[in-house]
Short mmCIF file of C-alpha atoms in Angstrom, two decimals:
data_model
loop_
_atom_site.label_atom_id
_atom_site.label_comp_id
_atom_site.label_asym_id
_atom_site.label_seq_id
_atom_site.Cartn_x
_atom_site.Cartn_y
_atom_site.Cartn_z
CA MET A 26 5.66 -3.93 -8.55
CA SER A 27 7.35 -6.99 -10.10
CA LYS A 28 10.69 -5.65 -8.84
CA ILE A 29 9.30 -5.46 -5.29
CA ILE A 30 7.96 -9.02 -5.46
CA GLU A 31 11.30 -10.22 -6.79
CA LEU A 32 13.15 -8.55 -3.90
CA ARG A 33 10.72 -10.01 -1.35
CA GLU A 34 11.28 -13.52 -2.69
CA LYS A 35 15.05 -13.02 -2.63
CA ARG A 36 14.88 -11.66 0.94
CA ALA A 37 12.86 -14.65 2.14
CA LYS A 38 15.34 -17.04 0.51
CA VAL A 39 18.35 -15.34 2.11
CA TRP A 40 16.63 -15.42 5.52
CA GLU A 41 15.93 -19.16 5.22
CA GLU A 42 19.60 -19.71 4.37
CA ALA A 43 20.64 -17.57 7.36
CA LYS A 44 18.41 -19.56 9.74
CA ALA A 45 19.73 -22.87 8.41
CA PHE A 46 23.30 -21.65 8.82
CA LEU A 47 22.58 -20.47 12.38
CA ASP A 48 21.05 -23.81 13.38
CA GLU A 49 23.86 -25.81 11.77
CA ARG A 50 26.80 -23.84 13.19
CA ARG A 51 25.64 -23.22 16.77
CA GLY A 52 27.78 -25.03 19.32
CA GLU A 53 26.55 -26.89 22.38
CA ASP A 54 26.53 -23.58 24.27
CA GLY A 55 24.26 -22.07 21.60
CA LEU A 56 26.96 -19.68 20.38
CA LEU A 57 28.78 -19.23 17.07
CA SER A 58 32.48 -19.09 16.45
CA VAL A 59 34.04 -15.79 15.46
CA GLU A 60 34.24 -16.85 11.80
CA ASP A 61 30.66 -18.14 11.72
CA THR A 62 29.40 -14.99 13.43
CA ALA A 63 30.94 -12.86 10.68
CA THR A 64 29.35 -15.04 8.00
CA TYR A 65 25.92 -14.95 9.66
CA GLU A 66 26.03 -11.16 10.15
CA LYS A 67 26.86 -10.73 6.47
CA MET A 68 23.77 -12.75 5.55
CA GLU A 69 21.65 -10.83 8.04
CA THR A 70 22.89 -7.50 6.68
CA GLU A 71 21.71 -8.55 3.24
CA VAL A 72 18.25 -9.30 4.69
CA VAL A 73 18.14 -5.84 6.30
CA ASN A 74 19.34 -4.03 3.16
CA LEU A 75 16.82 -5.84 0.97
CA GLY A 76 14.07 -4.87 3.40
CA LYS A 77 15.07 -1.20 3.28
CA GLU A 78 15.17 -1.24 -0.52
CA ILE A 79 11.67 -2.76 -0.61
CA GLU A 80 10.41 -0.03 1.72
CA ARG A 81 12.01 2.66 -0.44
CA LEU A 82 10.42 1.31 -3.63
CA GLU A 83 6.99 1.01 -1.99
CA ARG A 84 7.28 4.53 -0.54
CA GLN A 85 8.35 5.93 -3.89
CA ALA A 86 5.44 4.23 -5.68
CA ALA A 87 2.96 5.59 -3.12
CA ILE A 88 4.22 9.18 -3.34
CA ASP A 89 4.33 9.08 -7.16
CA LEU A 90 0.74 7.81 -7.16
CA GLU A 91 -0.44 10.63 -4.89
CA LEU A 92 1.33 13.33 -6.88
CA ALA A 93 -0.10 11.97 -10.13
CA LYS A 94 -3.55 11.79 -8.57
CA ALA A 95 -3.37 15.42 -7.42
CA THR A 96 -2.35 16.60 -10.90
CA SER A 97 -5.02 14.65 -12.74
CA GLN A 98 -7.67 15.72 -10.23
CA ALA A 99 -6.83 19.38 -10.79
CA LEU A 100 -7.37 18.96 -14.55
CA LYS A 101 -10.77 17.29 -14.27
CA THR A 102 -13.67 19.72 -14.68
CA ILE A 103 -17.10 18.44 -15.63
CA PRO A 104 -19.48 21.34 -16.32
CA GLY A 105 -22.78 21.02 -14.53
CA LYS A 106 -21.60 18.17 -12.27
CA GLU A 107 -19.12 19.76 -9.93
CA ALA A 108 -19.37 23.16 -8.28
CA GLU A 109 -16.40 25.48 -8.54
CA LYS A 110 -14.13 25.04 -5.53
CA GLU A 111 -13.50 28.06 -3.35
CA GLY A 112 -10.82 29.32 -0.98
CA ARG A 113 -7.64 27.26 -0.68
CA ALA A 114 -9.32 24.44 -2.61
CA SER A 115 -9.74 26.55 -5.76
CA SER A 116 -7.54 26.18 -8.81
CA GLU A 117 -7.05 29.98 -8.79
CA TYR A 118 -5.49 29.85 -5.32
CA ALA A 119 -3.27 26.88 -6.21
CA GLN A 120 -2.01 28.60 -9.35
CA ALA A 121 -1.38 31.87 -7.47
CA PHE A 122 0.44 30.02 -4.67
CA TRP A 123 2.91 28.29 -6.98
CA ASN A 124 3.38 31.42 -9.09
CA HIS A 125 4.34 33.26 -5.90
CA MET A 126 6.72 30.46 -4.89
CA ARG A 127 8.41 30.88 -8.28
CA ASN A 128 8.24 34.70 -7.95
CA GLN A 129 5.98 35.00 -10.97
CA GLY A 130 3.11 37.50 -11.12
CA GLY A 131 2.50 40.69 -9.20
CA TYR A 132 -0.37 42.36 -7.39
CA GLU A 133 -2.99 40.00 -8.83
CA VAL A 134 -1.16 36.99 -7.41
CA ARG A 135 -0.79 38.54 -3.95
CA ASN A 136 -4.46 39.54 -3.97
CA ALA A 137 -5.51 35.96 -4.78
CA LEU A 138 -3.40 34.67 -1.87
CA THR A 139 -4.96 36.89 0.81
CA ILE A 140 -7.42 34.13 1.76
CA GLY A 141 -4.51 31.93 2.77
CA THR A 142 -2.27 34.39 4.62
CA ASP A 143 -0.99 33.02 7.92
CA SER A 144 -0.06 35.01 11.03
CA GLU A 145 3.67 35.03 10.23
CA GLY A 146 3.63 36.43 6.72
CA GLY A 147 3.58 33.12 4.84
CA TYR A 148 0.81 31.45 2.88
CA LEU A 149 -1.14 28.33 3.74
CA VAL A 150 -0.60 25.63 1.13
CA PRO A 151 -3.46 24.75 -1.27
CA ASP A 152 -5.82 22.03 -0.03
CA GLU A 153 -4.83 19.52 -2.73
CA PHE A 154 -1.14 19.99 -1.98
CA GLU A 155 -1.79 19.74 1.76
CA ARG A 156 -3.24 16.27 1.23
CA THR A 157 -0.13 15.38 -0.74
CA LEU A 158 2.05 16.61 2.14
CA VAL A 159 0.06 14.61 4.68
CA GLU A 160 0.38 11.45 2.57
CA ALA A 161 4.11 12.06 2.21
CA LEU A 162 4.48 12.56 5.98
CA GLU A 163 2.68 9.26 6.60
CA GLU A 164 5.11 7.46 4.31
CA GLU A 165 8.10 8.97 6.12
CA ASN A 166 6.73 8.68 9.65
CA VAL A 167 6.06 5.27 11.22
CA MET A 168 3.86 6.77 13.96
CA ARG A 169 1.57 8.55 11.50
CA GLN A 170 0.92 5.18 9.89
CA LEU A 171 -0.32 3.72 13.18
CA ALA A 172 -1.73 6.59 15.25
CA LYS A 173 -5.11 8.34 15.13
CA VAL A 174 -4.68 11.66 13.33
CA ILE A 175 -7.14 14.49 13.97
CA THR A 176 -7.31 18.08 12.72
CA THR A 177 -7.85 21.03 15.06
CA SER A 178 -8.56 24.65 14.21
CA SER A 179 -7.36 26.56 17.28
CA GLY A 180 -6.86 26.21 21.02
CA ASP A 181 -6.31 23.01 23.00
CA ARG A 182 -8.40 19.93 22.27
CA LYS A 183 -9.83 18.29 25.41
CA ILE A 184 -10.21 14.52 25.06
CA PRO A 185 -12.38 12.75 27.66
CA VAL A 186 -10.81 9.52 28.93
CA VAL A 187 -12.34 6.88 31.19
CA ALA A 188 -10.06 6.80 34.26
CA SER A 189 -11.86 3.92 36.01
CA LYS A 190 -14.81 1.75 35.05
CA GLY A 191 -17.84 0.84 37.11
CA THR A 192 -18.60 -2.80 37.94
CA ALA A 193 -21.68 -4.96 38.53
CA SER A 194 -22.43 -6.72 41.84
CA TRP A 195 -24.38 -9.74 43.06
CA VAL A 196 -27.24 -8.57 45.28
CA ASP A 197 -29.99 -10.22 47.30
CA GLU A 198 -33.58 -10.11 46.10
CA GLU A 199 -34.86 -6.57 46.69
CA GLY A 200 -31.44 -5.73 48.07
CA LEU A 201 -29.76 -2.36 47.62
CA ILE A 202 -27.81 -2.08 44.35
CA PRO A 203 -24.49 -0.36 45.05
CA GLU A 204 -23.59 2.68 42.99
CA ASP A 205 -20.40 2.37 40.98
CA ASP A 206 -20.00 4.92 38.20
CA ASP A 207 -17.31 5.37 35.61
CA ALA A 208 -14.75 8.07 36.44
CA PHE A 209 -13.63 10.36 33.65
CA GLY A 210 -10.46 12.35 33.12
CA GLN A 211 -9.19 14.60 30.35
CA VAL A 212 -6.16 14.68 28.11
CA SER A 213 -5.33 18.03 26.53
CA ILE A 214 -3.73 18.20 23.08
CA GLY A 215 -2.34 21.52 21.88
CA ALA A 216 -0.03 22.48 19.03
CA TYR A 217 3.76 22.80 18.93
CA LYS A 218 5.58 24.47 16.07
CA VAL A 219 8.08 22.58 13.94
CA ALA A 220 9.83 24.32 11.05
CA THR A 221 12.51 23.93 8.42
CA MET A 222 14.25 26.09 5.83
CA ILE A 223 14.55 24.77 2.28
CA LYS A 224 17.02 26.46 -0.09
CA VAL A 225 16.78 26.25 -3.89
CA SER A 226 19.09 27.87 -6.43
CA GLU A 227 17.65 30.64 -8.60
CA GLU A 228 18.69 28.79 -11.75
CA LEU A 229 16.73 25.72 -10.71
CA LEU A 230 13.63 27.76 -9.85
CA ASN A 231 13.70 29.43 -13.26
CA ASP A 232 13.94 26.06 -14.99
CA SER A 233 10.43 25.22 -16.17
CA ILE A 234 11.25 21.50 -16.04
CA PHE A 235 11.99 21.61 -12.30
CA ASN A 236 8.98 20.27 -10.36
CA LEU A 237 8.97 22.59 -7.33
CA GLU A 238 5.80 21.01 -5.91
CA SER A 239 7.25 17.49 -5.90
CA TYR A 240 10.60 18.64 -4.49
CA ILE A 241 9.05 20.57 -1.59
CA ALA A 242 6.66 17.72 -0.76
CA LYS A 243 9.47 15.17 -0.54
CA GLU A 244 11.92 17.44 1.28
CA PHE A 245 9.27 18.65 3.73
CA ALA A 246 8.27 15.05 4.44
CA ARG A 247 11.88 13.97 4.98
CA ARG A 248 12.78 16.77 7.40
CA ILE A 249 9.52 17.34 9.27
CA GLY A 250 8.64 13.65 9.24
CA ALA A 251 11.90 12.72 10.94
CA LYS A 252 11.51 15.41 13.62
CA GLU A 253 7.90 14.42 14.25
CA GLU A 254 8.73 10.72 14.53
CA GLU A 255 11.44 11.42 17.09
CA ALA A 256 9.00 13.43 19.23
CA PHE A 257 6.14 10.93 18.89
CA LEU A 258 8.47 8.23 20.23
CA VAL A 259 10.78 9.87 22.79
CA GLY A 260 9.49 13.45 23.11
CA ASP A 261 9.25 14.85 26.67
CA GLY A 262 6.36 17.26 26.05
CA GLU A 263 8.59 20.32 26.58
CA GLY A 264 8.04 22.39 23.43
CA LYS A 265 7.30 19.22 21.50
CA PRO A 266 4.82 16.29 21.54
CA THR A 267 4.97 13.61 24.24
CA GLY A 268 6.35 10.26 23.08
CA ILE A 269 5.18 6.73 23.82
CA PHE A 270 8.47 6.00 25.62
CA ASP A 271 8.10 8.98 27.98
CA ASP A 272 8.54 7.95 31.62
CA THR A 273 5.47 9.82 32.88
CA TYR A 274 2.92 9.98 30.06
CA GLY A 275 4.09 7.16 27.79
CA GLY A 276 3.11 3.49 27.80
CA GLU A 277 3.21 1.26 30.87
CA VAL A 278 6.27 -0.92 31.50
CA GLY A 279 5.06 -4.46 30.83
CA VAL A 280 8.33 -6.37 31.21
CA THR A 281 11.76 -5.62 32.68
CA THR A 282 14.51 -7.92 31.47
CA THR A 283 16.50 -10.00 33.94
CA ALA A 284 19.79 -9.67 32.08
CA ALA A 285 21.68 -7.42 29.68
CA ALA A 286 20.21 -9.29 26.68
CA ILE A 287 16.59 -9.90 25.69
CA LYS A 288 15.28 -13.45 26.10
CA MET A 289 12.57 -15.19 24.14
CA ASP A 290 10.34 -15.57 27.21
CA GLU A 291 10.48 -11.81 27.82
CA ILE A 292 9.11 -11.05 24.35
CA ILE A 293 6.27 -13.48 25.00
CA ASP A 294 5.67 -11.92 28.44
CA LEU A 295 5.51 -8.48 26.78
CA PHE A 296 2.96 -9.84 24.30
CA TYR A 297 0.66 -11.12 27.05
CA SER A 298 1.17 -8.13 29.34
CA LEU A 299 -1.10 -6.27 26.91
CA LYS A 300 -4.81 -6.92 27.45
CA SER A 301 -6.44 -9.10 24.81
CA PRO A 302 -8.68 -6.41 23.24
CA TYR A 303 -5.62 -4.27 22.47
CA ARG A 304 -3.62 -7.19 21.06
CA LYS A 305 -6.03 -7.54 18.12
CA ARG A 306 -4.65 -4.32 16.58
CA ALA A 307 -1.26 -4.25 18.27
CA THR A 308 2.09 -3.59 16.62
CA PHE A 309 5.70 -3.89 17.84
CA ILE A 310 7.91 -0.80 17.50
CA THR A 311 11.64 -1.07 18.14
CA ASN A 312 15.09 -0.26 16.76
CA ASP A 313 16.82 -2.12 13.92
CA ALA A 314 19.62 -3.09 16.32
CA THR A 315 17.07 -4.70 18.67
CA VAL A 316 15.43 -6.58 15.80
CA LYS A 317 18.87 -7.94 14.95
CA GLU A 318 19.05 -9.58 18.40
CA ILE A 319 15.46 -10.82 18.26
CA ARG A 320 16.06 -12.54 14.92
CA LYS A 321 18.15 -15.17 16.76
CA LEU A 322 15.37 -16.08 19.23
CA LYS A 323 13.03 -19.09 18.91
CA ASP A 324 9.76 -19.99 20.57
CA GLY A 325 9.02 -23.28 22.39
CA ASN A 326 8.31 -25.01 19.06
CA GLY A 327 11.69 -24.12 17.59
CA GLN A 328 10.19 -21.42 15.33
CA TYR A 329 12.00 -18.10 15.01
CA LEU A 330 10.04 -15.22 16.58
CA TRP A 331 10.84 -12.84 13.73
CA GLN A 332 9.37 -13.69 10.33
CA PRO A 333 10.02 -11.72 7.12
CA SER A 334 7.20 -10.45 4.94
CA VAL A 335 6.74 -12.35 1.68
CA SER A 336 3.72 -10.43 0.33
CA ALA A 337 3.64 -6.89 -1.04
CA GLY A 338 2.30 -4.42 1.49
CA GLU A 339 2.63 -6.86 4.41
CA PRO A 340 5.08 -6.04 7.27
CA ASP A 341 7.57 -8.32 8.99
CA THR A 342 6.14 -9.95 12.11
CA ILE A 343 7.04 -11.01 15.66
CA LEU A 344 4.64 -13.54 17.19
CA ASN A 345 2.41 -12.97 14.15
CA ARG A 346 2.01 -9.26 14.91
CA PRO A 347 3.47 -6.50 12.68
CA VAL A 348 6.83 -5.04 13.64
CA LYS A 349 7.94 -1.50 12.71
CA THR A 350 11.38 -0.03 13.27
CA SER A 351 12.60 3.49 13.92
CA ALA A 352 16.06 4.91 14.46
CA TYR A 353 14.67 6.99 17.34
CA VAL A 354 13.74 4.06 19.59
CA PRO A 355 16.51 3.64 22.21
CA THR A 356 19.02 0.84 21.61
CA ILE A 357 19.77 -1.95 24.06
CA GLN A 358 21.60 -0.62 27.12
CA PRO A 359 21.00 -0.77 30.88
CA GLY A 360 17.73 0.86 31.91
CA ALA A 361 16.67 1.72 28.35
CA LYS A 362 13.14 1.27 27.04
CA VAL A 363 13.81 -0.61 23.82
CA MET A 364 10.46 -1.92 22.54
CA ALA A 365 6.80 -0.94 22.61
CA PHE A 366 3.87 -3.24 21.88
CA GLY A 367 0.35 -1.95 21.72
CA ASP A 368 -2.58 -0.48 19.86
CA PHE A 369 -1.18 2.83 18.65
CA GLY A 370 -4.62 3.99 17.60
CA TYR A 371 -4.72 5.31 21.18
CA TYR A 372 -1.84 7.65 20.37
CA TRP A 373 -3.48 10.79 19.00
CA ILE A 374 -1.72 13.18 16.64
CA ALA A 375 -3.37 16.61 16.36
CA ASP A 376 -2.57 18.64 13.24
CA ARG A 377 -3.36 22.34 13.46
CA GLN A 378 -4.91 22.77 10.03
CA GLY A 379 -2.86 24.70 7.51
CA ARG A 380 0.80 24.12 6.74
CA ALA A 381 2.45 27.38 5.76
CA PHE A 382 5.21 28.25 3.30
CA GLN A 383 6.99 31.57 2.91
CA ARG A 384 9.35 32.56 0.12
CA LEU A 385 12.46 34.48 1.32
CA ASN A 386 14.05 36.34 -1.56
CA GLU A 387 16.78 38.31 0.21
CA LEU A 388 18.13 36.03 2.94
CA TYR A 389 20.28 33.85 0.64
CA ALA A 390 20.47 36.20 -2.36
CA ALA A 391 24.27 36.57 -2.02
CA ASN A 392 24.60 32.85 -2.69
CA GLY A 393 22.20 32.87 -5.62
CA GLN A 394 19.57 30.96 -3.66
CA VAL A 395 15.98 31.46 -2.58
CA GLY A 396 14.77 30.25 0.81
CA PHE A 397 11.45 28.58 1.55
CA ARG A 398 10.40 28.56 5.19
CA ALA A 399 7.99 25.74 5.97
CA THR A 400 6.12 25.53 9.29
CA GLN A 401 3.66 23.12 10.83
CA ARG A 402 1.87 22.98 14.19
CA VAL A 403 1.28 19.57 15.69
CA ASP A 404 0.96 17.73 19.00
CA GLY A 405 0.79 14.07 19.97
CA LYS A 406 -0.06 12.15 23.15
CA LEU A 407 -0.92 8.66 24.29
CA ILE A 408 -4.43 9.07 25.68
CA LEU A 409 -4.70 5.61 27.27
CA LYS A 410 -1.54 4.30 28.95
CA GLU A 411 -2.68 0.67 29.25
CA ALA A 412 -3.02 0.41 25.45
CA VAL A 413 0.80 0.32 25.04
CA LYS A 414 3.25 -1.86 26.95
CA ILE A 415 6.99 -1.24 27.13
CA LEU A 416 9.96 -3.62 27.32
CA GLU A 417 12.61 -2.10 29.60
CA MET A 418 16.16 -3.37 30.01
CA LYS A 419 17.50 -4.24 33.46
CA ALA A 420 19.19 -1.23 35.05
#
């Protein structure tokens, strides 16, 4: 943790130096010379790289903590105080699952796994490991950190949404009170399948030191997390979740820029285009390249809109609201939707309970490898459009 604090302090110092340099070297037209631009971008790159290293260290610490917690929890048994867990939560199932993944054991192992057999010949992961996977996905996926995550068993989930709200009226004494009821709609959330194939050499699997559980958790999170995040942001709903930047079912366009570049006033307009109740829990989501342009903008008091985090666990901010970045948000170009600001608790992610793994012994045998097929069913939709506002570039 001391390393993270040290990097945060260094990052804040470099950013202060970059701002001072920018203010000192700007000409009367507000622009930098070619040489000064190169110097400033070098300083800014250091700020970005330090930020990414801080995120990596925090993510690593969180995953290590969860994996350690799962291991220690599995070893704790207090006779008379805790009932024996059953099904996929039992230690017997967890042991049988990982023995099968390592191709250890025979009929007894397969018999113990029958309670977790999925429809495609794989096995549902043990409950404790599933929680580890979910935590790992949250660390890898910016939308899972902000959205509301629910678990469904089967079929579509119907979510009632208020389409229009009733109002009160002034009436005369003993006058007729007009009827004005709320109107309700529905948003349906289903489950789309996302999958990946993980290959491990036979030598590595037979090495007792190799932590297969940790490796699969991290690799699953990296691959599935990236594919999920892309869909949660720009997915079109065709065989995948619907993203917040979708033209039809995504957030509402709050501001359209008047030029090819973003202006300070347009960021402020985006902020206030969102209704006050949503702003209390709102977050900015954009691309790193867009943040790079916003770093140069100031408000009416001469303060830079973007401010770096100086405390562990605290995000960078724009207008005192957290800002998250993703490589899947469109970059600045004509007509592109480049930034979202809103309460992403109104974006619902539905996990179909039970992530499944299947060991494939023969598929890669010629290369001395064993395949592990991992699948997950998930959907995501913004259930209230007005809760998220979009900044769109001029076409």
